[in-house]
Coordinates of N, CA and C in Angstrom, one line a residue:
X1 N 20.9 7.6 1.7 CA 20.2 8.9 1.2 C 19.5 8.6 -0.2
X2 N 18.5 9.2 -0.6 CA 17.8 8.9 -1.8 C 18.9 9.2 -3.0
X3 N 19.4 10.3 -2.8 CA 20.3 10.7 -4.0 C 21.7 9.6 -4.2
X4 N 22.1 9.0 -3.0 CA 23.0 7.9 -3.3 C 22.5 6.9 -4.1
X5 N 21.4 6.4 -3.8 CA 20.7 5.3 -4.7 C 20.5 5.8 -6.2
X6 N 20.1 7.1 -6.4 CA 20.0 7.4 -7.8 C 21.3 7.5 -8.5
X7 N 22.3 8.0 -7.9 CA 23.7 8.0 -8.4 C 24.0 6.8 -9.0
X8 N 23.9 5.7 -8.2 CA 24.3 4.2 -8.6 C 23.3 3.6 -9.5
X9 N 22.2 4.0 -9.6 CA 21.2 3.5 -10.7 C 21.6 3.8 -12.2
X10 N 21.2 2.8 -12.8 CA 21.2 2.9 -14.3 C 20.1 3.8 -14.8
X11 N 19.2 3.9 -14.2 CA 18.1 4.8 -14.7 C 18.4 6.3 -14.7
X12 N 17.6 7.1 -15.4 CA 18.2 8.2 -15.7 C 17.0 9.5 -15.2
X13 N 15.7 8.9 -14.9 CA 14.8 9.7 -14.4 C 14.2 9.5 -13.2
X14 N 14.0 10.2 -12.2 CA 13.7 10.1 -10.9 C 12.6 11.1 -10.4
X15 N 11.8 10.7 -9.3 CA 10.9 11.7 -8.5 C 11.4 11.2 -7.1
X16 N 11.7 12.3 -6.3 CA 12.1 12.1 -5.0 C 11.0 12.8 -4.2
X17 N 10.5 12.1 -3.5 CA 9.5 12.6 -2.4 C 10.0 12.9 -0.9
X18 N 9.7 13.9 -0.4 CA 10.3 14.1 1.0 C 9.3 15.0 1.8
X19 N 9.4 14.8 3.1 CA 8.5 15.6 4.1 C 9.5 16.5 4.6
X20 N 10.8 16.5 4.2 CA 11.8 17.5 4.7 C 11.6 19.1 4.2
X21 N 11.1 20.1 4.7 CA 11.1 21.3 4.1 C 12.4 21.8 3.9
X22 N 13.4 21.6 5.1 CA 14.9 22.0 4.8 C 15.3 21.4 3.9
X23 N 15.2 20.3 3.5 CA 15.8 19.8 2.1 C 15.4 20.6 1.1
X24 N 13.9 20.8 0.8 CA 13.7 21.4 -0.3 C 14.3 22.8 -0.6
X25 N 14.2 23.6 0.8 CA 14.7 25.0 0.8 C 16.2 24.7 0.3
X26 N 16.8 23.9 0.9 CA 18.4 23.8 0.5 C 18.5 23.5 -1.1
X27 N 17.7 22.7 -1.7 CA 17.9 22.5 -3.0 C 17.4 23.6 -3.9
X28 N 16.4 24.5 -3.4 CA 16.1 25.7 -4.1 C 17.1 26.6 -4.1
X29 N 18.1 26.7 -3.3 CA 19.3 27.5 -3.0 C 18.9 28.6 -2.0
X30 N 18.0 28.4 -0.9 CA 18.1 29.2 0.3 C 19.5 28.9 0.8
X31 N 19.8 30.0 1.7 CA 21.1 30.1 2.2 C 21.0 29.3 3.7
X32 N 21.2 28.1 3.9 CA 21.3 27.5 5.0 C 22.6 26.7 5.0
X33 N 23.2 26.9 6.4 CA 24.6 26.5 6.2 C 25.0 25.1 7.1
X34 N 24.1 24.4 7.4 CA 24.1 23.2 8.1 C 24.9 22.1 7.2
X35 N 26.1 21.3 7.7 CA 26.6 20.4 6.9 C 25.8 19.4 6.2
X36 N 24.7 19.1 6.7 CA 23.9 18.1 6.0 C 23.3 18.8 4.7
X37 N 23.1 19.8 4.9 CA 22.5 20.9 3.8 C 23.5 20.7 2.7
X38 N 24.8 21.1 3.1 CA 25.7 21.3 2.0 C 26.0 20.0 1.3
X39 N 26.1 19.0 2.2 CA 26.4 17.5 1.3 C 25.0 17.3 0.5
X40 N 23.6 17.6 0.9 CA 22.6 17.6 0.1 C 22.8 18.2 -1.4
X41 N 23.2 19.4 -1.2 CA 23.6 20.1 -2.5 C 24.4 19.6 -3.4
X42 N 25.6 19.0 -2.8 CA 26.6 18.5 -3.6 C 26.1 17.3 -4.1
X43 N 25.3 16.5 -3.5 CA 24.8 15.3 -4.2 C 23.7 15.6 -5.1
X44 N 23.0 16.6 -5.1 CA 22.2 17.0 -6.1 C 22.7 17.5 -7.4
X45 N 24.0 18.3 -7.1 CA 25.1 18.9 -8.2 C 25.6 17.5 -8.9
X46 N 26.0 16.7 -8.3 CA 26.4 15.3 -8.8 C 25.6 14.7 -9.9
X47 N 24.2 14.7 -9.3 CA 23.3 14.1 -10.3 C 23.1 14.8 -11.6
X48 N 23.0 16.3 -11.3 CA 22.8 17.1 -12.4 C 24.2 16.8 -13.4
X49 N 25.3 16.7 -13.0 CA 26.6 16.6 -13.7 C 26.3 15.4 -14.3
X50 N 25.9 14.1 -13.8 CA 25.9 12.8 -14.3 C 24.6 12.7 -15.4
X51 N 23.9 13.8 -15.4 CA 22.6 13.8 -16.5 C 21.6 12.8 -16.0
X52 N 21.5 12.9 -14.5 CA 20.4 12.2 -13.9 C 19.2 13.3 -13.9
X53 N 18.0 12.9 -14.2 CA 17.0 13.8 -14.3 C 16.3 13.7 -13.1
X54 N 16.2 14.8 -12.1 CA 15.4 14.9 -10.9 C 14.7 16.0 -11.2
X55 N 13.2 16.0 -10.9 CA 12.4 17.0 -11.4 C 12.8 18.2 -10.7
X56 N 12.1 19.4 -11.0 CA 12.4 20.5 -10.5 C 12.0 20.7 -9.1
X57 N 12.6 21.1 -8.0 CA 12.0 21.2 -6.8 C 10.9 21.9 -6.7
X58 N 9.9 21.2 -6.2 CA 8.5 22.1 -6.0 C 7.9 21.7 -4.5
X59 N 7.2 22.4 -4.0 CA 6.5 22.1 -2.7 C 5.0 21.9 -3.1
X60 N 4.7 20.7 -3.3 CA 3.5 20.3 -3.6 C 2.7 19.3 -2.3
X61 N 1.5 19.7 -1.9 CA 1.0 18.9 -0.9 C 0.6 17.6 -1.5
X62 N 0.9 16.3 -1.0 CA 0.4 15.1 -1.6 C 0.0 14.4 -0.3
X63 N -1.2 14.1 -0.1 CA -1.6 13.2 0.9 C -1.0 12.0 0.8
X64 N -0.5 11.4 2.0 CA 0.1 10.1 2.0 C -0.8 8.9 1.7
X65 N -2.1 9.2 1.8 CA -3.2 8.3 1.6 C -3.0 8.0 0.0
X66 N -2.7 8.8 -0.8 CA -2.6 8.7 -2.4 C -1.4 7.7 -2.6
X67 N -0.3 7.8 -1.8 CA 0.8 6.9 -2.4 C 0.9 5.7 -1.4
X68 N 0.3 5.7 -0.1 CA 0.7 4.7 0.8 C 0.3 3.2 0.2
X69 N -0.8 3.1 -0.7 CA -0.9 1.8 -1.1 C 0.1 1.3 -2.1
X70 N 0.4 2.2 -3.1 CA 1.5 1.9 -3.9 C 2.8 1.3 -3.3
X71 N 3.3 2.3 -2.4 CA 4.3 2.0 -1.6 C 4.6 0.8 -0.8
X72 N 3.3 0.7 -0.2 CA 3.2 -0.6 0.5 C 3.3 -1.8 -0.3
X73 N 2.4 -1.8 -1.4 CA 2.7 -2.9 -2.5 C 4.1 -3.0 -3.0
X74 N 4.7 -1.8 -3.3 CA 6.1 -2.2 -3.7 C 7.0 -3.0 -2.6
X75 N 7.0 -2.2 -1.4 CA 7.8 -2.8 -0.4 C 7.5 -4.2 -0.4
X76 N 6.2 -4.5 -0.1 CA 5.8 -6.0 0.1 C 6.3 -7.1 -1.1
X77 N 6.1 -6.2 -2.3 CA 6.5 -7.3 -3.3 C 8.3 -7.4 -3.4
X78 N 9.0 -6.6 -2.7 CA 10.4 -6.7 -2.6 C 10.6 -7.8 -1.5
X79 N 9.8 -7.5 -0.2 CA 10.0 -8.5 0.7 C 9.7 -10.0 0.4
X80 N 8.5 -10.1 -0.4 CA 8.1 -11.3 -0.9 C 9.2 -12.0 -1.8
X81 N 9.9 -11.3 -2.6 CA 11.0 -11.8 -3.3 C 12.2 -12.3 -2.6
X82 N 12.6 -11.5 -1.5 CA 13.6 -11.9 -0.6 C 13.1 -13.2 0.3
X83 N 11.9 -13.3 0.6 CA 11.3 -14.5 1.2 C 11.6 -15.7 0.4
X84 N 11.1 -15.4 -0.8 CA 11.0 -16.4 -1.7 C 12.3 -17.2 -1.9
X85 N 13.3 -16.5 -1.8 CA 14.6 -16.7 -2.2 C 15.4 -17.8 -1.2
X86 N 14.7 -18.0 0.0 CA 15.0 -18.7 1.1 C 13.9 -19.8 1.5
X87 N 13.6 -20.8 0.5 CA 12.5 -21.5 0.8 C 13.0 -22.6 1.9
X88 N 14.2 -22.7 2.0 CA 14.6 -24.0 3.0 C 14.4 -23.3 4.3
X89 N 14.2 -22.0 4.7 CA 14.0 -21.4 5.9 C 12.9 -22.1 6.7
X90 N 13.1 -22.4 8.0 CA 12.2 -23.1 8.7 C 10.7 -22.3 8.8
X91 N 10.9 -21.1 8.9 CA 9.5 -20.4 9.0 C 8.8 -20.3 7.7
X92 N 9.4 -20.7 6.4 CA 8.8 -20.8 5.2 C 7.7 -22.1 5.1
X93 N 8.0 -22.9 5.8 CA 7.0 -23.9 6.1 C 5.7 -23.8 6.6
X94 N 5.9 -22.8 7.6 CA 4.6 -22.1 8.4 C 3.9 -21.3 7.6
X95 N 4.8 -20.4 6.8 CA 4.4 -19.0 6.4 C 5.0 -18.9 4.7
X96 N 4.4 -19.7 4.0 CA 5.1 -19.5 2.6 C 4.9 -18.0 1.8
X97 N 4.0 -17.3 2.4 CA 3.6 -16.0 1.8 C 4.1 -15.1 2.8
X98 N 5.2 -14.2 2.8 CA 5.6 -12.9 3.3 C 4.3 -12.1 3.7
X99 N 4.2 -11.6 5.0 CA 3.2 -10.7 5.3 C 1.8 -11.2 5.4
X100 N 1.4 -12.4 5.3 CA 0.0 -12.8 5.4 C -0.2 -13.7 6.6
X101 N -1.5 -13.6 7.0 CA -2.1 -14.6 8.1 C -1.1 -14.3 9.2
X102 N -1.5 -15.2 10.4 CA -0.9 -15.1 11.6 C -1.0 -13.8 12.6
X103 N -2.1 -13.2 12.1 CA -2.3 -11.9 12.9 C -3.6 -12.3 13.6
X104 N -3.5 -13.0 14.7 CA -4.6 -13.3 15.5 C -4.4 -12.7 17.0
X105 N -5.4 -12.5 17.7 CA -5.4 -12.1 19.1 C -4.4 -12.9 19.8
X106 N -3.4 -12.2 20.5 CA -2.4 -12.9 21.1 C -2.8 -13.2 22.5
X107 N -2.2 -14.0 23.3 CA -2.6 -14.5 24.8 C -2.3 -13.2 25.5
X108 N -3.1 -13.1 26.7 CA -2.7 -12.1 27.6 C -1.6 -12.1 28.7
X109 N -1.2 -13.4 28.7 CA 0.0 -13.8 29.6 C 1.3 -13.7 28.8
X110 N 2.4 -13.1 29.5 CA 3.6 -12.7 28.5 C 4.3 -14.0 28.4
X111 N 4.2 -14.9 29.4 CA 4.8 -16.4 29.1 C 4.2 -17.2 28.0
X112 N 2.8 -17.1 27.9 CA 2.1 -17.7 27.1 C 2.4 -17.2 25.3
X113 N 2.6 -15.9 25.5 CA 3.1 -15.2 24.2 C 4.5 -15.8 23.9
X114 N 5.4 -15.9 24.9 CA 6.7 -16.4 24.6 C 6.7 -17.8 24.0
X115 N 5.9 -18.6 24.7 CA 5.9 -20.1 24.4 C 5.2 -20.2 22.9
X116 N 4.3 -19.4 22.5 CA 3.7 -19.5 21.3 C 4.7 -19.0 20.3
X117 N 5.5 -17.9 20.6 CA 6.4 -17.3 19.7 C 7.7 -18.3 19.2
X118 N 7.9 -19.2 20.2 CA 9.0 -19.9 20.2 C 8.4 -21.2 19.2
X119 N 7.1 -21.6 19.7 CA 6.7 -22.6 18.8 C 6.6 -22.2 17.4
X120 N 6.2 -21.0 17.1 CA 6.1 -20.6 15.7 C 7.4 -20.6 15.0
X121 N 8.6 -20.1 15.4 CA 10.0 -20.0 15.0 C 10.5 -21.2 14.8
X122 N 10.0 -22.3 15.8 CA 10.8 -23.5 15.5 C 11.8 -23.6 16.7
X123 N 12.1 -22.7 17.7 CA 13.3 -22.6 18.5 C 12.9 -22.7 20.0
X124 N 12.8 -23.7 20.6 CA 12.4 -23.9 21.9 C 13.7 -24.3 22.9
X125 N 13.5 -24.0 24.0 CA 14.6 -24.6 24.9 C 14.8 -26.1 25.0
X126 N 13.8 -26.9 24.9 CA 13.6 -28.3 24.7 C 14.3 -28.8 23.5
X127 N 14.2 -28.0 22.3 CA 14.7 -28.4 21.1 C 15.9 -28.0 21.0
X128 N 16.5 -26.9 21.3 CA 17.8 -26.3 21.0 C 18.8 -26.0 22.1
X129 N 18.4 -26.4 23.3 CA 19.3 -26.2 24.5 C 20.6 -27.0 24.1
X130 N 20.6 -28.0 23.6 CA 21.7 -28.8 23.5 C 22.9 -27.9 22.8
X131 N 22.3 -27.0 21.8 CA 23.4 -26.2 21.3 C 24.2 -25.3 22.3
X132 N 23.5 -24.9 23.2 CA 24.0 -24.0 24.5 C 24.9 -24.8 25.2
X133 N 24.7 -26.0 25.6 CA 25.4 -26.8 26.3 C 26.3 -27.8 25.5
X134 N 26.4 -27.9 24.5 CA 27.5 -28.6 23.8 C 27.1 -29.9 23.8
X135 N 25.9 -30.5 23.9 CA 25.2 -31.6 24.1 C 24.8 -32.4 22.8
X136 N 24.3 -33.6 22.9 CA 23.9 -34.3 21.4 C 22.5 -33.7 21.4
X137 N 22.2 -33.8 20.3 CA 20.8 -33.3 19.8 C 19.8 -34.2 20.6
X138 N 18.6 -33.8 21.1 CA 17.5 -34.5 21.6 C 16.7 -35.6 20.8
X139 N 16.8 -36.7 21.1 CA 16.3 -37.9 20.3 C 14.9 -38.4 20.8
X140 N 14.0 -38.6 20.1 CA 12.6 -39.1 20.6 C 12.8 -40.7 20.2
X141 N 13.0 -41.4 21.4 CA 13.2 -43.0 21.1 C 12.0 -43.5 20.7
X142 N 11.0 -43.3 21.4 CA 9.7 -44.2 20.9 C 9.4 -43.7 19.2
X143 N 9.7 -42.5 18.5 CA 9.6 -42.1 17.3 C 10.8 -42.5 16.5
X144 N 11.8 -42.6 16.9 CA 13.0 -42.9 16.3 C 13.4 -41.8 15.5
X145 N 13.3 -40.3 16.2 CA 13.7 -39.2 15.2 C 14.1 -38.1 16.2
X146 N 14.7 -37.0 15.6 CA 15.1 -36.0 16.4 C 13.8 -35.1 17.1
X147 N 14.1 -34.6 18.1 CA 13.0 -33.7 19.0 C 12.9 -32.5 18.2
X148 N 11.8 -32.0 17.6 CA 11.7 -30.7 17.0 C 10.3 -30.2 17.4
X149 N 10.0 -29.0 17.2 CA 8.7 -28.4 17.6 C 7.7 -29.0 16.6
X150 N 7.8 -29.2 15.3 CA 7.0 -30.0 14.5 C 6.6 -31.2 15.1
X151 N 7.8 -32.1 15.4 CA 7.5 -33.4 15.9 C 6.6 -33.5 17.1
X152 N 6.9 -32.6 18.2 CA 6.2 -32.5 19.5 C 4.8 -32.0 19.2
X153 N 4.8 -31.1 18.5 CA 3.4 -30.5 18.4 C 2.4 -31.3 17.3
X154 N 2.9 -32.1 16.4 CA 2.0 -32.6 15.4 C 2.4 -34.1 15.4
X155 N 3.6 -34.6 15.5 CA 3.7 -36.0 15.1 C 4.1 -37.2 16.2
X156 N 4.5 -36.4 17.2 CA 5.1 -37.5 18.3 C 4.0 -38.5 18.9
X157 N 4.2 -39.7 18.8 CA 3.3 -40.8 19.3 C 3.1 -40.8 20.8
X158 N 4.2 -40.6 21.6 CA 4.3 -40.3 22.9 C 3.2 -39.5 23.2
X159 N 3.0 -38.3 22.8 CA 1.9 -37.4 23.4 C 0.4 -37.4 22.5
X160 N 0.6 -38.4 21.5 CA -0.8 -38.3 20.7 C -2.1 -38.4 21.6
X161 N -2.1 -39.3 22.5 CA -3.4 -39.3 23.3 C -3.7 -38.1 24.0
X162 N -2.7 -37.2 24.4 CA -3.0 -35.8 25.0 C -3.2 -34.8 23.7
X163 N -2.6 -35.0 22.6 CA -2.9 -34.2 21.5 C -4.4 -34.1 21.0
X164 N -4.6 -35.2 20.9 CA -6.2 -35.7 20.4 C -7.1 -35.0 21.3
X165 N -6.9 -34.7 22.4 CA -8.0 -33.9 23.4 C -8.0 -32.7 22.8
X166 N -7.0 -31.9 22.5 CA -7.1 -30.5 22.0 C -7.1 -30.2 20.6
X167 N -6.5 -31.0 19.8 CA -6.6 -30.6 18.4 C -5.9 -31.8 17.7
X168 N -6.5 -31.9 16.4 CA -5.9 -32.9 15.4 C -5.7 -32.4 14.1
X169 N -4.5 -32.0 13.6 CA -4.2 -31.3 12.4 C -3.1 -32.0 11.7
X170 N -2.8 -31.7 10.4 CA -2.0 -32.7 9.7 C -0.5 -31.9 9.6
X171 N -0.4 -30.8 9.9 CA 1.0 -30.1 9.8 C 0.9 -28.9 10.6
X172 N 2.1 -28.5 10.7 CA 2.4 -27.1 11.7 C 1.7 -26.0 11.3
X173 N 1.7 -25.7 9.9 CA 1.2 -24.6 9.5 C -0.3 -24.7 9.9
X174 N -1.0 -25.5 9.6 CA -2.5 -25.5 10.0 C -2.8 -25.4 11.4
X175 N -1.8 -26.1 12.0 CA -1.8 -25.9 13.9 C -1.7 -24.3 14.2
X176 N -0.8 -23.6 13.5 CA -0.5 -22.4 14.1 C -1.4 -21.3 13.3
X177 N -2.0 -21.6 12.3 CA -2.8 -20.6 11.5 C -4.1 -20.9 12.2
X178 N -4.7 -22.2 12.2 CA -6.2 -22.5 12.5 C -6.4 -22.9 13.9
X179 N -5.7 -23.3 14.6 CA -6.0 -23.9 16.1 C -5.9 -22.7 17.1
X180 N -6.8 -22.6 17.9 CA -7.1 -21.6 18.9 C -5.7 -21.8 19.8
X181 N -5.0 -20.6 20.1 CA -3.8 -20.6 21.0 C -4.2 -21.4 22.2
X182 N -5.2 -21.3 22.9 CA -5.4 -21.8 24.3 C -5.5 -23.5 24.1
X183 N -5.7 -24.0 22.9 CA -5.7 -25.4 22.7 C -4.2 -25.9 22.6
X184 N -3.3 -25.1 21.9 CA -1.9 -25.6 21.8 C -1.3 -25.4 23.4
X185 N -1.5 -24.1 24.0 CA -1.1 -24.0 25.4 C -1.5 -25.1 26.3
X186 N -2.8 -25.4 26.1 CA -3.3 -26.5 27.0 C -2.5 -27.8 26.8
X187 N -2.3 -28.3 25.5 CA -1.5 -29.4 25.2 C -0.4 -29.5 25.8
X188 N 0.4 -28.2 25.6 CA 1.9 -28.1 26.2 C 1.9 -28.3 27.8
X189 N 0.8 -27.7 28.3 CA 0.8 -27.7 29.9 C 0.6 -29.2 30.4
X190 N -0.4 -29.7 29.7 CA -0.8 -31.1 30.1 C 0.2 -32.1 29.9
X191 N 0.9 -32.0 28.7 CA 2.1 -33.1 28.5 C 3.3 -32.5 29.2
X192 N 3.3 -31.6 30.0 CA 4.5 -31.0 30.8 C 5.7 -30.5 29.9
X193 N 5.3 -30.1 29.0 CA 6.5 -29.6 28.1 C 6.4 -28.0 28.1
X194 N 5.4 -27.4 28.6 CA 5.3 -25.7 28.6 C 6.4 -25.1 29.2
X195 N 7.0 -25.5 30.5 CA 8.2 -25.0 30.9 C 9.5 -25.0 30.2
X196 N 9.6 -25.9 29.3 CA 10.9 -26.1 28.5 C 10.8 -25.7 27.2
X197 N 9.4 -24.9 26.8 CA 9.4 -24.2 25.5 C 10.1 -23.0 25.5

């Protein structure tokens, strides 16, 4: 509840926006007996006692379009701060800015969508089944490295002749942002990796 956040804040001046008419009526003192309304009145009284300044309760029509861009910007900045706090996250390599890019038309087949989502997050049956079965991590003998989504889609020499038919990219980020989905799926199908993704 907004009042709980206000009560724990070091700030002293707040504006609370709500679309709940019953909450506004409760704060204005109308007789509503619901337990939630009683709790709301008590929270408001506590704020007044703590000398937290909440503007008088008013019923003003504010179109959401006036505040939506500001609210969205604020939420995105908080999301970005949280995202930037974990640069070691696998997805950070592919998407260093939260909420940007990656919004392209998805394939029409459900299985294709699943395969691409798994490629995007770096978790596939092929690369992570060993965790489920208690086995050793899969290892690419020709390349002398662990089998990962990045390795399969971008680096592996074993599949380079097939990959070149479909795309040539320097990294996974470029592949997932700029390469047509059908080319990625075509590569996975021709290399017979599609079923294990």
